[in-house]
Short mmCIF file of C-alpha atoms and ligand atoms in Angstrom, two decimals:
data_model
loop_
_atom_site.label_atom_id
_atom_site.label_comp_id
_atom_site.label_asym_id
_atom_site.label_seq_id
_atom_site.Cartn_x
_atom_site.Cartn_y
_atom_site.Cartn_z
CA UNK G 1 130.42 120.55 230.43
CA UNK G 2 128.79 123.02 232.81
CA UNK G 3 128.06 126.20 230.94
CA UNK G 4 126.50 128.66 233.33
CA UNK G 5 126.98 127.19 236.79
CA UNK G 6 128.40 129.50 239.42
CA UNK G 7 131.57 128.65 241.35
CA UNK G 8 129.49 127.45 244.31
CA UNK G 9 127.39 125.26 242.04
CA UNK G 10 130.46 123.84 240.30
CA UNK G 11 131.98 122.85 243.62
CA UNK G 12 128.92 120.76 244.47
CA UNK G 13 128.64 119.24 240.99
CA UNK G 14 132.32 118.24 241.03
CA UNK G 15 132.05 116.75 244.50
CA UNK G 16 129.04 114.65 243.41
CA UNK G 17 130.95 113.47 240.33
CA UNK G 18 133.76 112.22 242.57
CA UNK G 19 131.31 110.22 244.74
CA UNK G 20 130.39 107.65 242.09
CA UNK G 21 132.28 104.72 243.71
CA UNK G 22 130.86 105.61 247.13
CA UNK G 23 127.35 105.86 245.66
CA UNK G 24 127.66 102.40 244.10
CA UNK G 25 129.02 100.97 247.37
CA UNK G 26 126.05 102.30 249.36
CA UNK G 27 123.65 101.12 246.65
CA UNK G 28 125.09 97.61 246.82
CA UNK G 29 124.57 97.55 250.58
CA UNK G 30 120.94 98.73 250.33
CA UNK G 31 120.04 96.34 247.49
CA UNK G 32 121.54 93.38 249.35
CA UNK G 33 119.24 94.03 252.31
CA UNK G 34 115.72 92.64 251.85
CA UNK G 35 113.07 95.24 252.66
CA UNK G 36 109.61 94.14 251.59
CA UNK G 37 106.88 96.53 252.74
CA UNK G 38 105.62 94.17 255.47
CA UNK G 39 109.13 93.26 256.63
CA UNK G 40 109.60 95.87 259.35
CA UNK G 41 112.96 94.46 260.43
CA UNK G 42 114.32 94.61 256.87
CA UNK G 43 112.97 98.09 256.12
CA UNK G 44 114.47 99.27 259.42
CA UNK G 45 117.79 97.64 258.55
CA UNK G 46 117.91 99.68 255.34
CA UNK G 47 117.00 102.64 257.54
CA UNK G 48 119.97 101.91 259.82
CA UNK G 49 122.29 101.88 256.80
CA UNK G 50 120.95 105.27 255.70
CA UNK G 51 121.19 106.70 259.22
CA UNK G 52 124.80 105.52 259.38
CA UNK G 53 125.51 107.42 256.15
CA UNK G 54 123.71 110.54 257.40
CA UNK G 55 125.59 110.38 260.70
CA UNK G 56 128.97 109.95 258.98
CA UNK G 57 128.27 113.08 256.93
CA UNK G 58 127.12 115.14 259.91
CA UNK G 59 123.53 115.40 258.65
CA UNK G 60 120.91 116.08 261.35
CA UNK G 61 118.11 113.52 261.27
CA UNK G 62 115.35 112.10 263.40
CA UNK G 63 113.44 108.84 263.38
CA UNK G 64 109.64 108.64 263.47
CA UNK G 65 108.93 105.24 265.01
CA UNK G 66 106.16 102.94 263.79
CA UNK G 67 105.01 99.72 265.45
CA UNK G 68 103.78 97.98 262.30
CA UNK G 69 105.80 99.25 259.36
CA UNK G 70 109.37 100.50 259.14
CA UNK G 71 110.28 103.70 260.99
CA UNK G 72 110.46 106.88 258.91
CA UNK G 73 113.64 108.97 258.74
CA UNK G 74 113.67 112.73 258.27
CA UNK G 75 116.99 114.44 257.54
CA UNK G 76 117.51 118.20 257.39
CA UNK G 77 120.33 120.37 256.10
CA UNK G 78 120.44 124.16 255.89
CA UNK G 79 118.33 126.75 257.64
CA UNK G 80 117.03 130.26 257.26
CA UNK G 81 113.73 130.14 255.46
CA UNK G 82 110.40 128.84 256.69
CA UNK G 83 109.81 127.02 253.41
CA UNK G 84 111.87 123.99 252.52
CA UNK G 85 112.79 121.87 249.55
CA UNK G 86 111.72 118.27 250.00
CA UNK G 87 113.51 115.19 248.63
CA UNK G 88 111.44 112.01 248.96
CA UNK G 89 112.09 108.30 248.66
CA UNK G 90 110.74 104.98 249.93
CA UNK G 91 112.88 102.19 251.38
CA UNK G 92 110.47 99.30 250.86
CA UNK G 93 110.39 96.97 247.86
CA UNK G 94 107.81 94.50 246.52
CA UNK G 95 110.17 91.54 247.01
CA UNK G 96 110.05 88.80 249.68
CA UNK G 97 112.77 87.83 252.13
CA UNK G 98 115.73 85.92 250.64
CA UNK G 99 115.27 87.65 247.27
CA UNK G 100 118.55 89.54 247.75
CA UNK G 101 120.36 86.30 248.59
CA UNK G 102 118.93 84.66 245.45
CA UNK G 103 119.95 87.50 243.15
CA UNK G 104 122.31 89.92 244.89
CA UNK G 105 123.46 93.27 243.52
CA UNK G 106 125.55 92.89 240.39
CA UNK G 107 126.72 95.13 237.58
CA UNK G 108 126.77 93.85 234.03
CA UNK G 109 127.46 95.94 230.94
CA UNK G 110 126.65 99.30 232.53
CA UNK G 111 123.50 98.09 234.25
CA UNK G 112 123.02 97.23 237.90
CA UNK G 113 120.60 94.49 238.93
CA UNK G 114 119.05 93.33 242.19
CA UNK G 115 115.76 93.74 244.08
CA UNK G 116 114.71 97.40 244.25
CA UNK G 117 117.90 98.62 242.55
CA UNK G 118 115.97 101.24 240.54
CA UNK G 119 112.68 101.32 242.49
CA UNK G 120 114.04 102.98 244.39
CA UNK G 121 117.22 102.29 246.27
CA UNK G 122 119.26 104.24 243.71
CA UNK G 123 116.98 107.22 244.37
CA UNK G 124 117.64 106.91 248.11
CA UNK G 125 121.39 106.87 247.48
CA UNK G 126 121.10 109.90 245.20
CA UNK G 127 119.07 111.87 247.75
CA UNK G 128 121.48 110.94 250.56
CA UNK G 129 124.50 112.17 248.58
CA UNK G 130 122.77 115.39 247.51
CA UNK G 131 121.98 116.06 251.19
CA UNK G 132 125.63 115.33 252.03
CA UNK G 133 126.80 117.81 249.38
CA UNK G 134 124.62 120.55 250.86
CA UNK G 135 125.78 119.71 254.38
CA UNK G 136 129.38 120.00 253.22
CA UNK G 137 129.14 123.08 251.01
CA UNK G 138 126.08 124.85 252.39
CA UNK G 139 122.41 124.58 251.43
CA UNK G 140 120.57 127.36 249.60
CA UNK G 141 117.51 126.85 251.85
CA UNK G 142 116.39 124.17 254.31
CA UNK G 143 116.48 120.87 252.41
CA UNK G 144 114.53 117.99 253.97
CA UNK G 145 115.06 114.35 253.00
CA UNK G 146 112.35 111.80 253.79
CA UNK G 147 113.27 108.10 253.73
CA UNK G 148 109.90 106.42 254.19
CA UNK G 149 108.83 102.84 254.77
CA UNK G 150 105.77 101.68 252.86
CA UNK G 151 105.09 103.27 249.46
CA UNK G 152 104.53 99.97 247.69
CA UNK G 153 101.41 99.35 249.78
CA UNK G 154 100.02 102.89 249.57
CA UNK G 155 102.10 104.53 252.33
CA UNK G 156 99.70 103.84 255.24
CA UNK G 157 102.32 104.95 257.78
CA UNK G 158 104.05 107.62 255.66
CA UNK G 159 101.21 109.59 254.12
CA UNK G 160 100.69 111.97 257.05
CA UNK G 161 104.41 112.74 257.31
CA UNK G 162 104.68 113.34 253.56
CA UNK G 163 101.68 115.67 253.61
CA UNK G 164 102.89 117.69 256.59
CA UNK G 165 106.40 118.09 255.12
CA UNK G 166 104.97 118.94 251.68
CA UNK G 167 102.73 121.64 253.16
CA UNK G 168 105.78 123.72 254.05
CA UNK G 169 107.77 122.85 250.92
CA UNK G 170 108.23 125.21 248.01
CA UNK G 171 109.34 122.29 245.84
CA UNK G 172 109.20 118.50 246.08
CA UNK G 173 111.39 116.05 244.17
CA UNK G 174 110.39 112.38 244.42
CA UNK G 175 113.29 110.19 243.32
CA UNK G 176 111.38 107.30 241.79
CA UNK G 177 113.33 105.89 238.83
CA UNK G 178 113.73 108.11 235.78
CA UNK G 179 112.23 106.68 232.59
CA UNK G 180 114.49 104.82 230.11
CA UNK G 181 114.30 107.94 227.90
CA UNK G 182 115.61 110.03 230.80
CA UNK G 183 112.23 111.67 231.20
CA UNK G 184 110.71 112.62 234.53
CA UNK G 185 107.05 112.35 235.53
CA UNK G 186 104.88 115.46 235.75
CA UNK G 187 101.51 113.75 236.13
CA UNK G 188 100.24 110.53 237.63
CA UNK G 189 96.86 108.90 238.02
CA UNK G 190 95.32 108.43 241.41
CA UNK G 191 94.36 104.95 242.56
CA UNK G 192 91.93 103.36 244.99
CA UNK G 193 92.37 99.74 246.04
CA UNK G 194 89.30 97.99 247.44
CA UNK G 195 88.32 94.57 248.73
CA UNK G 196 84.73 93.32 248.45
CA UNK G 197 83.12 90.28 249.94
CA UNK G 198 79.87 88.65 248.78
CA UNK G 199 77.74 86.47 251.04
CA UNK G 200 75.34 83.94 249.55
CA UNK G 201 73.91 80.71 250.92
CA UNK G 202 75.37 77.20 250.80
CA UNK G 203 73.35 74.28 249.47
CA UNK G 204 74.14 70.86 248.04
CA UNK G 205 74.39 71.56 244.33
CA UNK G 206 72.82 68.19 243.45
CA UNK G 207 70.24 67.52 246.13
CA UNK G 208 69.15 71.05 247.15
CA UNK G 209 70.25 73.30 244.31
CA UNK G 210 67.28 75.65 244.63
CA UNK G 211 68.02 76.35 248.29
CA UNK G 212 71.40 77.84 247.42
CA UNK G 213 72.30 81.47 246.65
CA UNK G 214 75.48 81.68 244.63
CA UNK G 215 77.97 84.27 245.84
CA UNK G 216 80.19 83.40 242.88
CA UNK G 217 77.47 84.26 240.38
CA UNK G 218 76.94 87.56 242.17
CA UNK G 219 80.68 88.27 242.10
CA UNK G 220 80.82 87.48 238.39
CA UNK G 221 77.92 89.83 237.59
CA UNK G 222 79.41 92.56 239.75
CA UNK G 223 82.79 92.14 238.04
CA UNK G 224 81.22 92.65 234.62
CA UNK G 225 79.38 95.76 235.85
CA UNK G 226 82.54 97.12 237.52
CA UNK G 227 84.65 96.60 234.42
CA UNK G 228 82.03 98.45 232.36
CA UNK G 229 82.91 101.61 234.34
CA UNK G 230 86.25 101.75 232.51
CA UNK G 231 86.44 104.85 230.30
CA UNK G 232 89.80 104.84 228.53
CA UNK G 233 89.20 108.24 226.90
CA UNK G 234 88.92 109.83 230.36
CA UNK G 235 91.74 107.71 231.79
CA UNK G 236 89.41 105.84 234.15
CA UNK G 237 90.08 102.12 234.59
CA UNK G 238 88.42 99.62 236.90
CA UNK G 239 90.12 96.24 237.24
CA UNK G 240 89.03 93.33 239.41
CA UNK G 241 92.48 91.81 239.72
CA UNK G 242 91.91 89.09 242.31
CA UNK G 243 88.95 86.80 243.02
CA UNK G 244 88.32 83.75 245.13
CA UNK G 245 85.31 81.99 246.54
CA UNK G 246 83.25 78.89 247.09
CA UNK G 247 83.48 75.86 249.31
CA UNK G 248 83.55 72.75 247.12
CA UNK G 249 82.63 71.96 243.55
CA UNK G 250 79.34 70.39 244.69
CA UNK G 251 78.25 73.29 246.89
CA UNK G 252 76.43 76.42 245.74
CA UNK G 253 79.01 79.03 246.72
CA UNK G 254 78.26 80.64 250.09
CA UNK G 255 80.96 83.28 249.73
CA UNK G 256 83.18 84.99 247.22
CA UNK G 257 85.57 87.91 247.39
CA UNK G 258 87.55 90.09 245.05
CA UNK G 259 89.85 93.09 244.89
CA UNK G 260 89.28 96.18 242.78
CA UNK G 261 91.85 98.65 241.41
CA UNK G 262 90.40 102.00 240.29
CA UNK G 263 92.66 104.48 238.45
CA UNK G 264 91.62 107.99 237.51
CA UNK G 265 93.05 111.37 236.46
CA UNK G 266 90.97 113.95 238.34
CA UNK G 267 89.44 113.95 241.81
CA UNK G 268 86.04 114.66 240.23
CA UNK G 269 86.36 111.36 238.32
CA UNK G 270 87.29 109.64 241.57
CA UNK G 271 84.12 110.86 243.29
CA UNK G 272 81.86 110.00 240.35
CA UNK G 273 83.34 106.53 239.81
CA UNK G 274 83.39 105.68 243.52
CA UNK G 275 79.67 106.55 243.55
CA UNK G 276 79.01 104.14 240.68
CA UNK G 277 81.10 101.43 242.36
CA UNK G 278 79.06 101.93 245.54
CA UNK G 279 75.83 101.43 243.57
CA UNK G 280 77.11 98.22 241.98
CA UNK G 281 78.21 96.89 245.37
CA UNK G 282 74.79 97.72 246.85
CA UNK G 283 72.88 96.05 244.01
CA UNK G 284 72.04 92.36 244.44
CA UNK G 285 72.08 90.95 240.91
CA UNK G 286 71.39 87.56 242.48
CA UNK G 287 68.54 88.08 244.95
CA UNK G 288 69.47 87.17 248.52
CA UNK G 289 73.17 88.03 248.29
CA UNK G 290 74.75 90.84 250.27
CA UNK G 291 78.09 92.53 249.74
CA UNK G 292 80.47 94.65 251.75
CA UNK G 293 83.38 96.70 250.40
CA UNK G 294 86.32 98.43 252.06
CA UNK G 295 89.15 100.64 250.82
CA UNK G 296 92.47 98.92 251.53
CA UNK G 297 94.80 101.54 250.08
CA UNK G 298 94.78 104.76 248.14
CA UNK G 299 97.04 107.09 246.19
CA UNK G 300 96.07 110.61 245.18
CA UNK G 301 96.82 111.76 241.64
CA UNK G 302 99.76 113.97 240.72
CA UNK G 303 97.64 116.59 238.98
CA UNK G 304 99.54 118.75 236.51
CA UNK G 305 99.53 122.38 237.69
CA UNK G 306 101.06 125.72 236.71
CA UNK G 307 103.47 125.59 239.67
CA UNK G 308 104.40 122.01 238.82
CA UNK G 309 105.01 123.04 235.23
CA UNK G 310 107.28 125.86 236.42
CA UNK G 311 109.27 123.43 238.56
CA UNK G 312 109.62 121.09 235.60
CA UNK G 313 110.85 123.96 233.40
CA UNK G 314 113.48 124.84 235.99
CA UNK G 315 114.57 121.20 236.37
CA UNK G 316 114.78 120.56 232.64
CA UNK G 317 116.81 123.76 232.15
CA UNK G 318 119.29 122.46 234.76
CA UNK G 319 119.43 119.11 232.94
CA UNK G 320 120.08 120.90 229.65
CA UNK G 321 122.99 122.79 231.17
CA UNK G 322 124.48 119.46 232.17
CA UNK G 323 124.01 118.12 228.66
CA UNK G 324 120.92 115.98 229.37
CA UNK G 325 117.59 116.01 227.55
CA UNK G 326 114.62 115.61 229.84
CA UNK G 327 110.92 115.79 228.98
CA UNK G 328 107.89 115.39 231.25
CA UNK G 329 105.59 112.37 231.04
CA UNK G 330 102.20 111.31 232.35
CA UNK G 331 101.81 107.78 233.76
CA UNK G 332 99.02 105.63 235.15
CA UNK G 333 101.29 104.39 237.93
CA UNK G 334 100.76 105.87 241.39
CA UNK G 335 103.37 107.18 243.84
CA UNK G 336 103.87 109.32 246.94
CA UNK G 337 104.24 112.41 244.73
CA UNK G 338 100.43 112.55 244.52
CA UNK G 339 100.18 113.13 248.28
CA UNK G 340 102.78 115.92 248.10
CA UNK G 341 101.09 117.62 245.16
CA UNK G 342 97.67 117.35 246.81
CA UNK G 343 99.12 119.05 249.90
CA UNK G 344 99.82 122.02 247.64
CA UNK G 345 103.54 121.68 246.85
CA UNK G 346 104.92 122.01 243.31
CA UNK G 347 106.02 118.42 242.75
CA UNK G 348 108.18 116.56 240.26
CA UNK G 349 108.41 112.77 240.19
CA UNK G 350 110.82 110.17 238.76
CA UNK G 351 113.85 112.42 239.23
CA UNK G 352 115.89 109.40 240.34
CA UNK G 353 118.59 107.59 238.37
CA UNK G 354 117.31 105.92 235.21
CA UNK G 355 115.95 102.39 235.33
CA UNK G 356 113.10 100.16 234.24
CA UNK G 357 111.20 96.87 234.65
CA UNK G 358 110.47 97.64 238.29
CA UNK G 359 108.79 94.88 240.34
CA UNK G 360 110.32 92.14 238.14
CA UNK G 361 113.53 90.08 238.28
CA UNK G 362 114.66 92.02 235.16
CA UNK G 363 114.65 95.37 236.97
CA UNK G 364 117.79 97.32 236.09
CA UNK G 365 119.52 100.62 236.73
CA UNK G 366 121.71 102.55 234.27
CA UNK G 367 124.69 103.15 236.54
CA UNK G 368 126.07 105.97 234.41
CA UNK G 369 122.90 107.94 235.19
CA UNK G 370 123.50 108.13 238.96
CA UNK G 371 125.93 111.06 238.94
CA UNK G 372 124.20 113.17 236.23
CA UNK G 373 120.80 112.75 237.91
CA UNK G 374 122.31 113.67 241.29
CA UNK G 375 123.92 116.74 239.71
CA UNK G 376 120.69 117.79 238.00
CA UNK G 377 118.78 117.45 241.27
CA UNK G 378 121.42 119.40 243.20
CA UNK G 379 121.47 122.17 240.60
CA UNK G 380 117.67 122.35 240.58
CA UNK G 381 117.60 122.54 244.40
CA UNK G 382 120.16 125.39 244.31
CA UNK G 383 118.18 127.29 241.70
CA UNK G 384 114.87 126.80 243.55
CA UNK G 385 116.58 127.69 246.82
CA UNK G 386 118.08 130.84 245.39
CA UNK G 387 114.52 131.98 244.67
ZN1 ZN O 1 108.84 103.16 243.85
#
């Protein structure tokens, strides 16, 4: 199967191939542990399972504590160079407590199911085993594994750590799930998530209608203006995805609030569109209303670059050697890879095992993809590490 791999490479690839049952056992354990982003105890429990694995394989690691979200884990194998190769993954899922009890890990017809099985507990397992292989057989350069806590909510506690590790990385692989086609992701949109709140004035809608100032009308007019900023040709979308407001049916609404999701391709488009959003927020379409807005979360875009392209070429050549066909894709979904790329590191995303339908009960993982994706990643790390 392996055409050009060296003896050292073959040793690692063969070892990874033999780990399939152990990979599935660790995956089952992680999936059966609830770890919603705001569930610190659960995210830390998944962290304890990963630390146990790292410890059992003699992998040096430290824990970066956080009071609000799960603690971050940083594992390191190999030494020698002052640049590293970074493997990233997040431990949190979008699912509530008890989800794992309701639909625990199961395998049916070559697919594994369960909360977060593809997004991205399989990627965590893959990264952990690739680190173990390099600990056992020797790493080509320092390889750092980050197991972070809160990607699904914009990585408020992980962003700084990701950026500082990416700044000294010569390559970053983010093990979000590979596409059903087997493709990886070479470009992602950036996203800004905002909350806005409109204040009007309450009045009895029968007796004193004219005294009222409707916050709901203002929110409706703002929503129409915000949606008009969408420019599909440029990849800019503005979506007011949540609204609420008002007091009772017979009261002119004294308040209303909504949440905005902006997606864009370039940072220039971010600046321009944020400016327009600011103008719309500042405009009172209904005289007498006032509005405040705040950013609640943000992802930077994974901008396609020459260095990123080179890393993709290297990765896809490794995949080809292992008999896999991998192309690069652009997606509107956001991920931590944008932070790494913005910090200046050549970055590839969705290098994890193949899966789909993330964030739904139908999420699945192709279990036969775990070993080949681990092998491709390991080979790519060796080739990057060898210069
Ligand atoms: Zn994810």
